[in-house]
Short mmCIF file of C-alpha atoms and ligand atoms in Angstrom, two decimals:
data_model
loop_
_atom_site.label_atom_id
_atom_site.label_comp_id
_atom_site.label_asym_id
_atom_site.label_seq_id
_atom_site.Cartn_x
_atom_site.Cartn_y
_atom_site.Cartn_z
CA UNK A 117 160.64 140.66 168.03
CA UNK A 118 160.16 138.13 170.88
CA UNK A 119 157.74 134.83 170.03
CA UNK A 120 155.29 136.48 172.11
CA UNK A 121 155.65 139.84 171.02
CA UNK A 122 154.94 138.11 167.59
CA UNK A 123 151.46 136.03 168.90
CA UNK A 124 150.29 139.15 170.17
CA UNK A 125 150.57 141.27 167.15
CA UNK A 126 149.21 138.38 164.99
CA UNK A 127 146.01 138.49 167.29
CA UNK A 128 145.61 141.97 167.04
CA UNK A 129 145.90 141.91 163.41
CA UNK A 130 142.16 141.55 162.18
CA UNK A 131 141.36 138.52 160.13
CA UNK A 132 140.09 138.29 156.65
CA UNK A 133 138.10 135.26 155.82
CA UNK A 134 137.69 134.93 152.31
CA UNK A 135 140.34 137.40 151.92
CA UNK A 136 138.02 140.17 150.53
CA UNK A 137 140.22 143.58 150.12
CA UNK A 138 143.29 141.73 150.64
CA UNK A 139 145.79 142.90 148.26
CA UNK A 140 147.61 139.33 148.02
CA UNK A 141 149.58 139.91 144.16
CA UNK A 142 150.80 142.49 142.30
CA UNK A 143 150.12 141.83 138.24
CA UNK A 144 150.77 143.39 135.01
CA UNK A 145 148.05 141.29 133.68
CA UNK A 146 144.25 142.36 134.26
CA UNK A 147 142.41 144.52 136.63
CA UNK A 148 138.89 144.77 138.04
CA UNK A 149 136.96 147.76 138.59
CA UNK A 150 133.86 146.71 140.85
CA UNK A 151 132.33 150.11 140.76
CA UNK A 152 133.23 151.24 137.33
CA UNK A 153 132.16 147.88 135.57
CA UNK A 154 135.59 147.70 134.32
CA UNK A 155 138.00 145.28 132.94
CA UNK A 156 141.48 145.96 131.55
CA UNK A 157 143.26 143.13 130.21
CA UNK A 158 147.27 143.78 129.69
CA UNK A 159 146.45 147.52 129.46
CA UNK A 160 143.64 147.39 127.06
CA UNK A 161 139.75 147.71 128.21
CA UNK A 162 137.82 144.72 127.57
CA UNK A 163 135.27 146.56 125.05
CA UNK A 164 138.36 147.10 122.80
CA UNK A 165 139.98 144.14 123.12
CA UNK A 166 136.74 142.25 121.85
CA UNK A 167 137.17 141.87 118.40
CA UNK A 168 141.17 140.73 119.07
CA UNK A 169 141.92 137.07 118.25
CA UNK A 170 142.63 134.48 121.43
CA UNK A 171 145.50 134.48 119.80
CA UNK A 172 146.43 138.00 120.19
CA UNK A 173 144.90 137.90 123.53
CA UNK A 174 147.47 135.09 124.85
CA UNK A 175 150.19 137.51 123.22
CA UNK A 176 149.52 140.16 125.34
CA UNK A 177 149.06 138.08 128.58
CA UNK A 178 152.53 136.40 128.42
CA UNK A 179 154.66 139.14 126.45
CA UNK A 180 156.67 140.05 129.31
CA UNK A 181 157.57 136.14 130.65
CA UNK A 182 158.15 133.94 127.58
CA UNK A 183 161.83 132.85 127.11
CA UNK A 184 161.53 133.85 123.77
CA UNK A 185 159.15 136.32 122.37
CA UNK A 186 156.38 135.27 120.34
CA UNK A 187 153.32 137.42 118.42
CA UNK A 188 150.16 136.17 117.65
CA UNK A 189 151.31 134.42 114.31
CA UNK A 190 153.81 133.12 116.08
CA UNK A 191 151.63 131.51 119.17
CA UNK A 192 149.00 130.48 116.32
CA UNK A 193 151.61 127.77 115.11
CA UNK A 194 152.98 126.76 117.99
CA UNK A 195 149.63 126.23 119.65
CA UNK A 196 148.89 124.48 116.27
CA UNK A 197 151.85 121.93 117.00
CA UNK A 198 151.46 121.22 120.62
CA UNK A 199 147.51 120.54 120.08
CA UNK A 200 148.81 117.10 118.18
CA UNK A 201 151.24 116.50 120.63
CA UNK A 202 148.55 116.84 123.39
CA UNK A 203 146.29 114.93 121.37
CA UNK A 204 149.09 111.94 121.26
CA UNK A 205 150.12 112.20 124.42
CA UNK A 206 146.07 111.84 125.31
CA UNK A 207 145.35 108.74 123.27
CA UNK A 208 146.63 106.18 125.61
CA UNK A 209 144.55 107.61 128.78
CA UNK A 210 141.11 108.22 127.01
CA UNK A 211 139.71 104.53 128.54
CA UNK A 212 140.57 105.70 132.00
CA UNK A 213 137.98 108.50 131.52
CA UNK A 214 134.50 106.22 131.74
CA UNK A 215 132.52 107.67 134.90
CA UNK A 216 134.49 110.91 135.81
CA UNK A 217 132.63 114.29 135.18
CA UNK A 218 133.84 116.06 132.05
CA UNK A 219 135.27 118.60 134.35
CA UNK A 220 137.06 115.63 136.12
CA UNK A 221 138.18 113.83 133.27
CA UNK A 222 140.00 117.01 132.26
CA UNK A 223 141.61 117.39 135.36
CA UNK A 224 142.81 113.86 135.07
CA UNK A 225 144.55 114.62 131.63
CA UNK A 226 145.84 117.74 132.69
CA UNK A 227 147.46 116.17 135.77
CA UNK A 228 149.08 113.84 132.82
CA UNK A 229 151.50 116.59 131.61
CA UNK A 230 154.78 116.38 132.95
CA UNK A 231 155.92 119.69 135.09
CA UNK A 232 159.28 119.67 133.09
CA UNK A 233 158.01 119.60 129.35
CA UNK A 234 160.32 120.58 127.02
CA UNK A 235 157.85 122.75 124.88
CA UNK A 236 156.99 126.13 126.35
CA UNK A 237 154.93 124.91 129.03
CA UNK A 238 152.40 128.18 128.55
CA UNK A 239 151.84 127.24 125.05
CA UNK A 240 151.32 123.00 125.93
CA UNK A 241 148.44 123.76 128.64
CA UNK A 242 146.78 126.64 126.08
CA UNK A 243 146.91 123.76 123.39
CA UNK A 244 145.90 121.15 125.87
CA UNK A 245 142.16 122.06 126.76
CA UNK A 246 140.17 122.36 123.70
CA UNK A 247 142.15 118.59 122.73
CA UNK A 248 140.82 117.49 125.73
CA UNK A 249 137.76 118.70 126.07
CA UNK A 250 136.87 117.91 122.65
CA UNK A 251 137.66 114.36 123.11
CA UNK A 252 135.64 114.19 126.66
CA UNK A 253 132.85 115.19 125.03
CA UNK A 254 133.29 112.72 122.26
CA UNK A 255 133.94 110.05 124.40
CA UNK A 256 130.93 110.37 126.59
CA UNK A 257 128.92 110.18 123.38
CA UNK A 258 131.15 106.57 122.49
CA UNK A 259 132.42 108.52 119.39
CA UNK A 260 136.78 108.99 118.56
CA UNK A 261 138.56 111.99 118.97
CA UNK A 262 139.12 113.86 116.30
CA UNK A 263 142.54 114.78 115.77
CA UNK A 264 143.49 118.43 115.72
CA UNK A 265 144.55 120.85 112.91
CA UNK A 266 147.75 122.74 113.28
CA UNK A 267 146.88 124.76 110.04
CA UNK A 268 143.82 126.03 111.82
CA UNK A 269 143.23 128.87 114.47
CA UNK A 270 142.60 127.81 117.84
CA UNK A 271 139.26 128.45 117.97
CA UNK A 272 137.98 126.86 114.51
CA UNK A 273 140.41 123.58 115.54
CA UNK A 274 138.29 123.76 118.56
CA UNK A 275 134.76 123.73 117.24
CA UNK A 276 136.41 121.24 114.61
CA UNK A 277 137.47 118.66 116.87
CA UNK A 278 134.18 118.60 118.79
CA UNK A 279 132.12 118.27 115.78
CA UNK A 280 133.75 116.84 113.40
CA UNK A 281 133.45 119.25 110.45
CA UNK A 282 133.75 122.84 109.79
CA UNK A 283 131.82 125.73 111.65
CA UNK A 284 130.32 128.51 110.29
CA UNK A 285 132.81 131.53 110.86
CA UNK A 286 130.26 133.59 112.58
CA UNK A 287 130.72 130.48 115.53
CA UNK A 288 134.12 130.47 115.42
CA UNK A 289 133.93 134.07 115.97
CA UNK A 290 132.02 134.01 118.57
CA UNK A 291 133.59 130.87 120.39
CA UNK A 292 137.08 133.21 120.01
CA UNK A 293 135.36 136.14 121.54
CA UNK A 294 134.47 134.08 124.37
CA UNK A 295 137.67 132.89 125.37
CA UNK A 296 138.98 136.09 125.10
CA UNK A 297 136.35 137.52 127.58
CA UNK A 298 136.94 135.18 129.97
CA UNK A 299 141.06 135.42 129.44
CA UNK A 300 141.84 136.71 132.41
CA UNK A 301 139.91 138.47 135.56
CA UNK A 302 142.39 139.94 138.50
CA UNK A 303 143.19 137.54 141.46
CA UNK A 304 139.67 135.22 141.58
CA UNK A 305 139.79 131.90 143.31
CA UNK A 306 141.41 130.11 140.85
CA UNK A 307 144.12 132.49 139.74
CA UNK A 308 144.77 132.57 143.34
CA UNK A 309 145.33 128.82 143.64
CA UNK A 310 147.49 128.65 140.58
CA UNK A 311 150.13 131.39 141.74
CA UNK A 312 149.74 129.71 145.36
CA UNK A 313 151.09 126.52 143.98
CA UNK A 314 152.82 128.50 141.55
CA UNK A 315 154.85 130.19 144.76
CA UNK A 316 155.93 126.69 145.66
CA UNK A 317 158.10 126.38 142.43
CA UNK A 318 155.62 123.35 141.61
CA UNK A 319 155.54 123.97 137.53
CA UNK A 320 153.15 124.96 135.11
CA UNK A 321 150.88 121.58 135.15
CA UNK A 322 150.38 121.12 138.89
CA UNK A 323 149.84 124.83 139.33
CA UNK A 324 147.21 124.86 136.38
CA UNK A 325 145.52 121.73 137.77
CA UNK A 326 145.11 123.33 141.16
CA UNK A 327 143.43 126.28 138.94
CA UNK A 328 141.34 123.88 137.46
CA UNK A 329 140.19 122.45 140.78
CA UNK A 330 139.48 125.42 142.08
CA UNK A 331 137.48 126.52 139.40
CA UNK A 332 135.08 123.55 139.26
CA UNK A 333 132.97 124.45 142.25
CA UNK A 334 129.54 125.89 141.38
CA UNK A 335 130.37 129.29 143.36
CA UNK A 336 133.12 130.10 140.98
CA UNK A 337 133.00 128.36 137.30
CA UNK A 338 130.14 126.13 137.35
CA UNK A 339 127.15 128.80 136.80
CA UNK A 340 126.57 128.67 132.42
CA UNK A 341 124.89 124.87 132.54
CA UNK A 342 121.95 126.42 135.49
CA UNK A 343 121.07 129.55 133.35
CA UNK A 344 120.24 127.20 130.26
CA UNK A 345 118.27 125.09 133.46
CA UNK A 346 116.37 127.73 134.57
CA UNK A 347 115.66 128.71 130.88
CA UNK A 348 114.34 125.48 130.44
CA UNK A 349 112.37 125.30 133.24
CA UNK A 350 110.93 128.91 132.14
CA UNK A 351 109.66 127.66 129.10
CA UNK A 352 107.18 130.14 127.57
CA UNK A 353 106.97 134.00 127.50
CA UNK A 354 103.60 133.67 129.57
CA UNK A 355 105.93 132.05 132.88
CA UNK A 356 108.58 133.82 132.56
CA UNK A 357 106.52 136.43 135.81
CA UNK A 358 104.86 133.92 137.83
CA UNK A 359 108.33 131.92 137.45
CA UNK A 360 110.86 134.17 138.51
CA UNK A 361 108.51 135.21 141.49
CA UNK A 362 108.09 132.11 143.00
CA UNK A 363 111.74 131.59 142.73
CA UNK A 364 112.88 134.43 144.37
CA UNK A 365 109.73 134.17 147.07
CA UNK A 366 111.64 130.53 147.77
CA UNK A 367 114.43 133.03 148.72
CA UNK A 368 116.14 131.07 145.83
CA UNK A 369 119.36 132.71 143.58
CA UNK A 370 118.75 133.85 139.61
CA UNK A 371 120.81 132.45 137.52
CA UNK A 372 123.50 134.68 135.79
CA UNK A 373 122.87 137.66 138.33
CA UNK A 374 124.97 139.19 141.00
CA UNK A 375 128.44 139.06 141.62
CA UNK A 376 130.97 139.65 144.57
CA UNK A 377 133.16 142.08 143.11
CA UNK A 378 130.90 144.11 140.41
CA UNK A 379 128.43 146.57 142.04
CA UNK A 380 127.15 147.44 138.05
CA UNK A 381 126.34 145.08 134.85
CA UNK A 382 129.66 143.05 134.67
CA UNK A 383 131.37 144.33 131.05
CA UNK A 384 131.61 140.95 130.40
CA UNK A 385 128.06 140.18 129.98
CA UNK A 386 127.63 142.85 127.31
CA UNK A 387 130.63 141.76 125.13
CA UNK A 388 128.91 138.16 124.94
CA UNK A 389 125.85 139.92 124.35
CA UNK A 390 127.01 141.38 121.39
CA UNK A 391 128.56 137.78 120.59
CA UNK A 392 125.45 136.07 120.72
CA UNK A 393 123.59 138.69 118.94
CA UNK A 394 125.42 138.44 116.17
CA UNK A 395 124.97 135.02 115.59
CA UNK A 396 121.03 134.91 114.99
CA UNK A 397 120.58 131.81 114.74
CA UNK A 398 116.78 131.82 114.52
CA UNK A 399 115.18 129.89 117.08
CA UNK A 400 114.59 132.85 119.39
CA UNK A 401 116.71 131.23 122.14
CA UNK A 402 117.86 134.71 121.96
CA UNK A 403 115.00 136.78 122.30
CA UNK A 404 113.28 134.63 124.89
CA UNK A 405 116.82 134.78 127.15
CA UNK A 406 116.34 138.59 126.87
CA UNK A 407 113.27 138.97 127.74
CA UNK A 408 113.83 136.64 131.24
CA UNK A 409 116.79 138.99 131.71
CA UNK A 410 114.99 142.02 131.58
CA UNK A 411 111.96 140.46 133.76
CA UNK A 412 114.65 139.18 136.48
CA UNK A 413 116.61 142.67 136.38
CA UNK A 414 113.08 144.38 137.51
CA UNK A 415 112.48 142.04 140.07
CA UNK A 416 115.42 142.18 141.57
CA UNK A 417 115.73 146.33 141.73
CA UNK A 418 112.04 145.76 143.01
CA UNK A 419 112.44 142.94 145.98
CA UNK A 420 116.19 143.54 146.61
CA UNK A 421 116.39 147.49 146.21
CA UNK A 422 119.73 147.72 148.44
CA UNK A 423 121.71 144.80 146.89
CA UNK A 424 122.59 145.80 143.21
CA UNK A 425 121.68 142.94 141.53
CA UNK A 426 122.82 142.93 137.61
CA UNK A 427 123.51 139.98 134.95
CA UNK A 428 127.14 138.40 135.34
CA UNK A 429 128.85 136.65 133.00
CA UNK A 430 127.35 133.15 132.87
CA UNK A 431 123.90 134.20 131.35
CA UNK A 432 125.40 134.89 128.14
CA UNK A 433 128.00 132.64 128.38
CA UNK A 434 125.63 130.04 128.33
CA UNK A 435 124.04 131.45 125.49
CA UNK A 436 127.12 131.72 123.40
CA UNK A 437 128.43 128.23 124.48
CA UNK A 438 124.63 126.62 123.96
CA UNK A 439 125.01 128.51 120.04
CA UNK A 440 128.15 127.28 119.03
CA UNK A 441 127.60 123.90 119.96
CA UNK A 442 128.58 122.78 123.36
CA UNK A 443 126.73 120.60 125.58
CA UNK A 444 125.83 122.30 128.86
CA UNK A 445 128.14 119.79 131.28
CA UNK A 446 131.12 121.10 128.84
CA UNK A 447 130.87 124.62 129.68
CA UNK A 448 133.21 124.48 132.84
CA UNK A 449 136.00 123.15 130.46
CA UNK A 450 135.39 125.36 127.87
CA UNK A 451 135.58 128.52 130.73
CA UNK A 452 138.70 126.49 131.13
CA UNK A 453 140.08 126.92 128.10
CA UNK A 454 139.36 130.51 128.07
CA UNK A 455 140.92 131.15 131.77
CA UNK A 456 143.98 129.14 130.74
CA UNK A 457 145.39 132.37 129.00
CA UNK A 458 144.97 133.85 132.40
CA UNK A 459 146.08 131.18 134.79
CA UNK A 460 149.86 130.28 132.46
CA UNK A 461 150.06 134.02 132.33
CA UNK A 462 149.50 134.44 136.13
CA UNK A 463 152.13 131.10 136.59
CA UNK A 464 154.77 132.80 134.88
CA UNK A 465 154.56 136.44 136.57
CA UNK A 466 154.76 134.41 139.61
CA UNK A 467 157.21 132.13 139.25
CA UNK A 468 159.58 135.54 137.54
CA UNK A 469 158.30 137.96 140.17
CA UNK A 470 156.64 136.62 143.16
CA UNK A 471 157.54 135.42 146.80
CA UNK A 472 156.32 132.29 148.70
CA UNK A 473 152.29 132.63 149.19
CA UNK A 474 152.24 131.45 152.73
CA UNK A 475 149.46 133.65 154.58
CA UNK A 476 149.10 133.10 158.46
CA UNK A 477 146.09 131.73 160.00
CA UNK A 478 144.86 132.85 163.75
CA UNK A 479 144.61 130.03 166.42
CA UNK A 480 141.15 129.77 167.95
CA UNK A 481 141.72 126.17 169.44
CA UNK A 482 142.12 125.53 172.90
CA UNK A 483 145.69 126.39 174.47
CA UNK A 484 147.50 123.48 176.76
CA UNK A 485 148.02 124.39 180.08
N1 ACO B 518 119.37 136.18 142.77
C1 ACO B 518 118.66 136.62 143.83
N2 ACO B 518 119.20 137.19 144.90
C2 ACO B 518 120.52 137.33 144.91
C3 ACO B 518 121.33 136.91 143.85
C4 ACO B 518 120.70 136.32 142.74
N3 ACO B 518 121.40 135.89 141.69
N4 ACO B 518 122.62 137.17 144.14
C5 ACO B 518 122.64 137.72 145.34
N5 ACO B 518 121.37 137.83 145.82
C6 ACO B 518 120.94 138.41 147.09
C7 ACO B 518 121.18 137.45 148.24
O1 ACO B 518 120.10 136.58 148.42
C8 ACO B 518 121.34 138.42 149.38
O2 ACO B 518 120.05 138.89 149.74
P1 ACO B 518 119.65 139.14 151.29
O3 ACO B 518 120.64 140.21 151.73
O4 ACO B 518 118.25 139.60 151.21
O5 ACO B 518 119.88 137.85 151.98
C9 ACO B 518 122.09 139.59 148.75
O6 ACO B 518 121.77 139.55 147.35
C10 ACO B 518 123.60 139.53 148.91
O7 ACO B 518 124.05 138.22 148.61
P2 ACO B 518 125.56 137.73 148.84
O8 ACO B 518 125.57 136.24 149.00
O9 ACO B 518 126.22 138.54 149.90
O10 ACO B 518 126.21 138.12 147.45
P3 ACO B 518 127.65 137.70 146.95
O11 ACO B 518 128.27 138.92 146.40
O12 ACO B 518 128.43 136.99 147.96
O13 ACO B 518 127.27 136.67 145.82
C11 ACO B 518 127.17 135.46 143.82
C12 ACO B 518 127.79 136.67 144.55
C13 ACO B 518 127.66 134.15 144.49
C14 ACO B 518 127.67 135.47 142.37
C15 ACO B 518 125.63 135.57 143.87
O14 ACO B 518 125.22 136.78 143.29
C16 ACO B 518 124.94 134.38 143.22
O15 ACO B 518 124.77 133.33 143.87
N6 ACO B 518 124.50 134.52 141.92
C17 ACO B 518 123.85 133.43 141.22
C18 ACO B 518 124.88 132.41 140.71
C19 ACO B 518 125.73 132.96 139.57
O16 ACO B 518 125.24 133.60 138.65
N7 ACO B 518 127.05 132.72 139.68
C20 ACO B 518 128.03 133.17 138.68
C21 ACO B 518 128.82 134.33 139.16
S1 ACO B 518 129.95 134.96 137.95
C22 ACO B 518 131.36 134.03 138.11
O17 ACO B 518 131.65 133.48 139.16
C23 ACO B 518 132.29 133.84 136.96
#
């Protein structure tokens, strides 16, 4: 074809901003059903895979790309083992964190791993998070890091290395139920970035970094810490009507509701319902987070009637995270170190599969003469 034979079938082509419908990947790893309220993860619905391990989860996600095949035991350990070598490798860098964001101070750590790692790289960046994030937190608060526990599950070293002691293991089940919810979720923005850089034959760290980045901005993984504000800000059963009214009169967003691609409840939100259910913990946090949720679902059939509006992820998200222990500006890393199962798994089926990501983009600037 000619060069101008080319520009003129590029400008017929019809442009997709924000790429909505575009099939851009093809994956073995997770699909999303909009209309159905679906989500299969490595061949298994969501619903089912709830009461698996994050352990299990991540053996699922990367069975197909590892050099060497590893089960769940098997990922346990070496997760186990690269959590203290994160956690050394970390030491040296923690001043360097005073005045970044959590969420930025664990993109600067993460941007600390080398691309060409000896270790599976997968298995490092898995390991890496909950280190990090734990320590972040810890830091802000002028306390050490505590250093991890290979002997442990992922999720218990977790909750360990934040608090310093042992959780309860209805927490540590429910922490682990979380990341596996939020594992892995089709081709969303920051997937997207990761096998984009990914494409590039960049490596594992700077494509998971770019994830990261992309994940950070409030229209994508920054949602959990507002639906504890707006509980807050709620306060009582008697304003949970008059507040939710004059929010939505403002022409201002709920919290936790709506989504781009599900047109029914997200699954999600009903797995961590279950989650957070099952932890009554007695302050009727609970309860009271229910009851907005079924005020805000009314109003919204009632003043939007031709936008289904139902509750995403995030509301109970934040309820789970809030329960086990997390501090609200945390949750973005902890949704982190959940999606990391996703974005390593994504990485590799790119890097073994895919083709240069390099989209083209139609001219609208002025021509020369
Ligand atoms: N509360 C009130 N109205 C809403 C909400 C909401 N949460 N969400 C959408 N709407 C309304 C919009 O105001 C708009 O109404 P209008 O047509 O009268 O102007 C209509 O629904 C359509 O809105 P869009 O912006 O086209 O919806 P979109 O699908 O692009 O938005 C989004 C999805 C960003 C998640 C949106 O629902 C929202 O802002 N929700 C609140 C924030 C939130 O919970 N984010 C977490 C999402 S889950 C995740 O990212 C992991």
């Amino acid at each position: 074809m000619t060069k101008t034979a080319t520009a003129a079938v590029l400008t017929a082509t019809p442009s997709a901003p924000g790429l909505d419908d575009v099939i851009a990947a093809e994956t073995r790893l997770s699909h999303v059903d909009g209309q159905a309220g679906e989500l299969i993860i490595a061949g298994h619905r969501l619903a089912d895979l709830a009461a698996s391990s994050f352990e299990e989860v991540l053996a699922l996600l990367w069975r197909d790309f590892l050099p060497e095949p590893m089960d769940a035991a098997a990922i346990r350990i070496a997760l186990g083992k690269a959590r203290q070598k994160t956690f050394d490798l970390m030491q040296p860098l923690l001043p360097g964190l005073r005045g970044l964001s959590p969420v930025e101070a664990l993109r600067l750590l993460l941007s600390a791993l080398p691309d060409d790692a000896r270790a599976p790289h997968a298995v490092l960046a898995v390991a890496a998070v909950p280190v990090f994030t734990a320590a972040i937190t810890r830091h802000a608060k002028g306390l050490a890091p505590v250093p991890p526990d290979a002997s442990r599950g992922h999720s218990e070293d977790f909750l360990r290395m934040l608090r310093n002691e042992q959780s309860a293991p209805d927490k540590v089940r429910a922490l682990d139920t979380y990341l596996v919810t939020v594992s892995d979720h089709g081709l969303n923005a920051s997937t997207f970035t990761a096998r984009v850089i990914a494409s590039t034959k960049a490596g594992m760290f700077s494509s998971v970094v770019g994830g990261l980045c992309a994940l950070k901005g409030p229209l994508h993984g920054g949602a959990p810490g507002p639906v504890l504000d707006m509980l807050d800000a709620i306060g009582s059963e008697r304003n949970i009507l008059p507040w939710l009214e004059d929010s939505l009169a403002r022409g201002e967003r709920l919290m936790g509701f709506g989504h781009r691609i599900y047109r029914v409840r997200d699954p999600r939100a009903d797995v961590l319902k279950g989650a957070v259910a099952a932890l009554q913990d007695g302050s009727g946090r609970i309860a009271f987070a229910a009851r907005v949720e079924a005020e805000a679902l009314r109003l919204l059939k009632e003043k939007k009637p031709l936008r289904p509006l139902e509750t995403n992820v995030e509301f109970y998200t934040a309820l789970v995270l809030e329960a086990v222990g997390f501090p609200r500006d945390s949750f973005t890393n902890v949704f982190a170190a959940g999606r990391m199962a996703g974005w390593t798994g994504h990485v590799l089926e790119q890097e073994q599969t895919g083709r240069l990501i390099r989209p083209q983009s139609r001219y609208i600037g002025v021509m020369p003469d």
